[in-house]
Amino acid sequence: VREVFQLDENWRPLQYIQNDFEDQGEVVVDHATGLMWQKSGSDIWLSYQKAETYIKILNQESFVNYNDWRLSTVEELVSLLESEKQPNDLYINSIFDKKQWWCWSADKHSTGAAWLVSFHDGGVGWSKFDSSLVYVRAVRSTN
């Protein structure tokens, strides 16, 4: 799996992306990847099922006038990782809210589990749907 996600033995990226962030209020656009991210994300930890519901609600309410929000893939979340801790004491640019320090991905680890990215540790892990509460940071493609 580390090979698929291009991670080292510590489950951190082998290469880091040079992001090109633009702060647009409630969202951040990364012109390097063509992705628009929620600047913050969920206010509370959510089960995986509630994370999916959170995304549905964003789309029903047309968050910042878009209704194509989704859970991000591991690769997309990894694109936000910085190689060193930032002033916010996390491995994510300080333009983002630091509350969402680990986030669910759309990628399943196995039946009953999904991959997540920790901006606290700067790496990738996984957790079970039924016993874990994790934050969500929604994403959409700008292309």
Coordinates of C-alpha atoms in Angstrom, one line a residue:
V1 CA 0.0 0.0 0.0
R2 CA 2.9 2.4 0.7
E3 CA 4.0 2.0 -2.9
V4 CA 0.5 2.9 -4.2
F5 CA 0.3 6.1 -2.1
Q6 CA 4.1 6.7 -2.6
L7 CA 5.0 6.8 1.1
D8 CA 8.2 6.0 2.9
E9 CA 8.7 3.5 5.8
N10 CA 7.2 6.1 8.2
W11 CA 4.1 6.5 6.0
R12 CA 5.1 10.0 4.9
P13 CA 5.2 11.2 1.3
L14 CA 8.3 10.3 -0.7
Q15 CA 7.8 13.7 -2.5
Y16 CA 6.0 16.9 -1.5
I17 CA 4.0 19.1 -3.8
Q18 CA 4.8 22.7 -4.3
N19 CA 1.3 24.1 -3.6
D20 CA 0.0 27.4 -5.0
F21 CA -2.7 28.4 -2.5
E22 CA -5.2 31.2 -2.9
D23 CA -7.3 32.1 0.2
Q24 CA -10.9 32.7 -1.0
G25 CA -12.5 33.2 2.4
E26 CA -14.2 29.9 3.5
V27 CA -12.2 27.9 0.9
V28 CA -8.6 27.6 -0.3
V29 CA -7.8 27.0 -4.0
D30 CA -4.6 25.1 -4.8
H31 CA -3.8 26.1 -8.3
A32 CA -1.0 23.5 -8.4
T33 CA -3.5 20.6 -8.0
G34 CA -6.7 22.2 -9.3
L35 CA -8.5 21.5 -6.0
M36 CA -10.7 23.7 -3.8
W37 CA -10.6 22.8 -0.1
Q38 CA -12.7 23.9 2.8
K39 CA -10.4 26.1 4.9
S40 CA -11.7 24.6 8.1
G41 CA -13.9 21.5 7.8
S42 CA -16.1 19.7 10.3
D43 CA -16.3 21.4 13.7
I44 CA -16.3 18.1 15.5
W45 CA -14.9 14.6 15.1
L46 CA -17.2 12.4 13.0
S47 CA -17.7 8.7 12.4
Y48 CA -17.2 7.7 8.8
Q49 CA -20.9 7.4 8.2
K50 CA -21.4 10.9 9.7
A51 CA -18.6 12.2 7.5
E52 CA -20.5 11.0 4.4
T53 CA -23.6 12.8 5.8
Y54 CA -21.6 15.9 6.4
I55 CA -20.6 16.0 2.7
K56 CA -24.2 15.4 1.6
I57 CA -25.3 18.4 3.7
L58 CA -22.6 20.6 2.3
N59 CA -23.9 19.7 -1.2
Q60 CA -27.6 20.2 -0.3
E61 CA -26.7 23.6 1.2
S62 CA -24.5 24.5 -1.9
F63 CA -21.5 25.4 0.3
V64 CA -19.9 28.5 -1.3
N65 CA -22.3 28.0 -4.3
Y66 CA -21.0 24.5 -5.2
N67 CA -22.7 21.2 -4.8
D68 CA -20.0 18.8 -5.9
W69 CA -18.1 18.5 -2.6
R70 CA -16.7 15.1 -1.7
L71 CA -14.4 13.3 0.7
S72 CA -10.8 13.6 -0.6
T73 CA -8.6 10.7 -1.6
V74 CA -5.5 9.9 0.3
E75 CA -3.4 11.3 -2.5
E76 CA -5.3 14.6 -2.4
L77 CA -4.9 14.9 1.4
V78 CA -1.2 14.0 1.1
S79 CA -0.9 16.9 -1.4
L80 CA -1.6 19.2 1.6
L81 CA 1.2 17.8 3.7
E82 CA 4.3 19.9 4.3
S83 CA 7.7 18.4 4.8
E84 CA 8.3 20.2 8.1
K85 CA 6.0 21.5 10.9
Q86 CA 4.5 24.9 10.1
P87 CA 4.0 27.8 12.6
N88 CA 0.6 26.2 13.5
D89 CA 2.6 23.2 14.8
L90 CA 1.2 21.0 12.1
Y91 CA 2.4 19.6 8.8
I92 CA -0.2 21.7 6.8
N93 CA 0.1 25.3 5.6
S94 CA -1.1 27.8 8.2
I95 CA -3.7 29.1 5.8
F96 CA -5.9 26.1 6.9
D97 CA -7.7 25.9 10.3
K98 CA -5.5 23.8 12.6
K99 CA -8.5 22.2 14.3
Q100 CA -8.9 19.5 11.6
W101 CA -5.5 17.9 12.4
W102 CA -6.5 14.5 11.0
C103 CA -9.0 13.8 8.3
W104 CA -10.9 10.9 6.8
S105 CA -10.3 10.0 3.2
A106 CA -12.7 8.4 0.7
D107 CA -10.2 5.5 0.3
K108 CA -11.2 2.3 2.1
H109 CA -8.5 0.4 3.9
S110 CA -10.7 -2.7 4.2
T111 CA -14.2 -3.6 5.0
G112 CA -15.1 -1.4 7.9
A113 CA -12.0 0.9 7.8
A114 CA -10.7 3.9 5.8
W115 CA -7.4 5.7 5.3
L116 CA -6.8 9.0 7.0
V117 CA -4.1 11.7 7.0
S118 CA -2.6 13.1 10.2
F119 CA -1.4 16.7 9.9
H120 CA -0.1 16.3 13.4
D121 CA 2.3 13.5 12.5
G122 CA 2.6 14.3 8.8
G123 CA 1.7 10.9 7.7
V124 CA -1.0 8.4 6.6
G125 CA -2.8 5.9 8.7
W126 CA -6.1 4.0 8.9
S127 CA -9.0 3.6 11.3
K128 CA -12.1 1.6 11.7
F129 CA -15.5 3.1 10.8
D130 CA -17.3 2.0 14.0
S131 CA -14.8 2.9 16.6
S132 CA -13.1 6.1 15.3
L133 CA -14.1 9.8 15.2
V134 CA -12.1 11.9 12.8
Y135 CA -12.4 15.3 11.2
V136 CA -13.5 16.0 7.6
R137 CA -12.1 18.6 5.2
A138 CA -14.2 18.5 2.0
V139 CA -12.7 19.0 -1.4
R140 CA -13.9 19.6 -5.0
S141 CA -12.1 19.8 -8.3
T142 CA -11.9 23.2 -10.0
N143 CA -11.4 21.8 -13.5

